[in-house]
Amino acid sequence: MSKVYFLRIKSSAPETLTDAGKKISEVFSDFFGLEDKVAVKLHFGERGSQTYLNPLLVKAIYESLNERVKKAALVDCTVLYKGERSFGSSHKKLAQDHGFDFAPILILDGEKGDEELKIKVGLKHFKEIKAGKGIKDFNAILAVSHFTGHGGTGIAGALKNVGMGFGSKGGKLEMHQAFKLEINPDLCQGCGTCQEECPAQAISIEDGKAQIDYQRCIGCGKCIAVCPPGAVGIPWGASSSQDLQQRIVEYAFGILKQRKAFFLNVLLNITSGCDCLENVQEPMVKDLGLLGSEDIVAIDQASLDLIGKEKFKSPGVNPDVQINYAQEIGLGEKDYKLIEIK
Ligand code: SF4
Ligand code: SF4
């Protein structure tokens, strides 16, 4: 049975967060050592969101970690959809604007999201995964995950933060892929930027509009990032939730395969949508506390149990799928012992 540590917090007021961050960091004090290079995996929050991870909390955790390891940096990868988090430089700037300016920040898949490290997994959906290349410089991970609901996967916790979050743009695309990219002819201006940038010569301009040759497309996702008017998109929702959840879990498997990892789940300002949404969200559950564990399956199961599965109501989405599949492929165990930190 895995241990999950729980620090109850009555309020996420800024004056309490530094102490809470230091206290929860005690649970991994013996886990990381001076030989470790630790990627602190975060979601820095979309512009316009207000309920993403509080930087004061993360600063306290980072400083506790940094004094006992060889190197630590805050990391994420680019995202698939158009916006500031689609490029390395603007993603980093957004992180700094959101208060994450106290530590090095690395966007692991580079400026356009096409710098990849392929890792063999040999699982049901993937033979290999495409992680952000920068992960090769780290032997350890501390995943700090704001636990929220999510339209496609039911919940977004440690499994999603690690699985989807470490994927390069092409990796994220193949996790979502049971479909083909679409070019919106009403938005396409025929500028040819996507054609120039496409590494597979899969795009042509015909009658002033871009066309994708799906026989050539390698699914890198670069055209989504570089299109000025945002004409290239994914038909969201085309992939089944079960497949999407299992693919994310296979990515988490690949990322964690050769790295030691510890997980912190932040159960504060728990919203029904994830931190990728641009709007202000009213939390459906305000503040419960912080969880810590060496087991990515146990910590997500404990988070779901503490919040209550009935709170996560995405139609047709069962969040148990990701937890069950993660246990099935050996990422951890659902049985846990909750140890409250006083
Ligand atoms: S068309 Fe395919 S290969 Fe070319 S940039 Fe877009 S996703 Fe990448
Ligand atoms: S970059 Fe965008 S607007 Fe330009 S040709 Fe490609 S799809 Fe059309």
Tab-separated table of N, CA and C in Angstrom, residues 44-45 47 52 55 74 88-107:
chain	number	residue	atom	x	y	z
A	44	PHE	N	2.064	26.680	-15.761
A	44	PHE	CA	2.190	28.062	-15.290
A	44	PHE	C	0.871	28.842	-15.397
A	45	GLY	N	-0.154	28.237	-15.954
A	45	GLY	CA	-1.458	28.916	-16.061
A	45	GLY	C	-1.581	29.711	-17.345
A	47	ARG	N	-2.921	32.757	-19.718
A	47	ARG	CA	-3.204	34.188	-19.494
A	47	ARG	C	-4.710	34.366	-19.259
A	52	TYR	N	-4.517	29.246	-11.204
A	52	TYR	CA	-3.357	28.362	-11.415
A	52	TYR	C	-2.527	28.314	-10.128
A	55	PRO	N	2.476	31.121	-7.180
A	55	PRO	CA	3.942	31.113	-7.232
A	55	PRO	C	4.596	31.174	-5.848
A	74	LEU	N	12.339	25.005	-13.246
A	74	LEU	CA	10.899	24.888	-13.502
A	74	LEU	C	10.728	24.567	-14.981
A	88	GLY	N	8.123	28.674	-27.139
A	88	GLY	CA	8.986	28.633	-25.966
A	88	GLY	C	9.161	29.992	-25.308
A	89	SER	N	9.497	31.019	-26.112
A	89	SER	CA	9.827	32.327	-25.519
A	89	SER	C	8.605	32.993	-24.887
A	90	SER	N	7.464	32.942	-25.558
A	90	SER	CA	6.278	33.597	-24.981
A	90	SER	C	5.713	32.790	-23.814
A	91	HIS	N	5.918	31.487	-23.841
A	91	HIS	CA	5.495	30.643	-22.715
A	91	HIS	C	6.298	31.030	-21.463
A	92	LYS	N	7.600	31.185	-21.669
A	92	LYS	CA	8.478	31.549	-20.549
A	92	LYS	C	8.110	32.929	-19.995
A	93	LYS	N	7.818	33.862	-20.901
A	93	LYS	CA	7.456	35.211	-20.460
A	93	LYS	C	6.147	35.180	-19.667
A	94	LEU	N	5.192	34.387	-20.146
A	94	LEU	CA	3.922	34.270	-19.430
A	94	LEU	C	4.166	33.712	-18.016
A	95	ALA	N	5.041	32.712	-17.930
A	95	ALA	CA	5.363	32.137	-16.614
A	95	ALA	C	5.936	33.206	-15.685
A	96	GLN	N	6.838	34.010	-16.231
A	96	GLN	CA	7.447	35.061	-15.406
A	96	GLN	C	6.399	36.105	-15.016
A	97	ASP	N	5.535	36.473	-15.968
A	97	ASP	CA	4.457	37.426	-15.665
A	97	ASP	C	3.530	36.884	-14.574
A	98	HIS	N	3.403	35.558	-14.511
A	98	HIS	CA	2.544	34.946	-13.490
A	98	HIS	C	3.266	34.757	-12.161
A	99	GLY	N	4.476	35.294	-12.062
A	99	GLY	CA	5.165	35.281	-10.766
A	99	GLY	C	6.195	34.190	-10.594
A	100	PHE	N	6.433	33.385	-11.640
A	100	PHE	CA	7.428	32.310	-11.543
A	100	PHE	C	8.781	32.858	-12.021
A	101	ASP	N	9.270	33.866	-11.307
A	101	ASP	CA	10.482	34.564	-11.744
A	101	ASP	C	11.638	34.354	-10.772
A	102	PHE	N	11.535	33.318	-9.947
A	102	PHE	CA	12.511	33.093	-8.881
A	102	PHE	C	13.461	31.936	-9.193
A	103	ALA	N	13.328	31.347	-10.388
A	103	ALA	CA	14.107	30.141	-10.714
A	103	ALA	C	14.274	30.060	-12.229
A	104	PRO	N	15.248	29.269	-12.695
A	104	PRO	CA	15.350	29.061	-14.148
A	104	PRO	C	14.091	28.391	-14.684
A	105	ILE	N	13.663	28.831	-15.868
A	105	ILE	CA	12.505	28.212	-16.524
A	105	ILE	C	12.970	27.626	-17.848
A	106	LEU	N	12.614	26.386	-18.105
A	106	LEU	CA	12.970	25.750	-19.378
A	106	LEU	C	11.711	25.224	-20.052
A	107	ILE	N	11.539	25.588	-21.317
A	107	ILE	CA	10.468	24.994	-22.113
A	107	ILE	C	11.156	23.890	-22.923
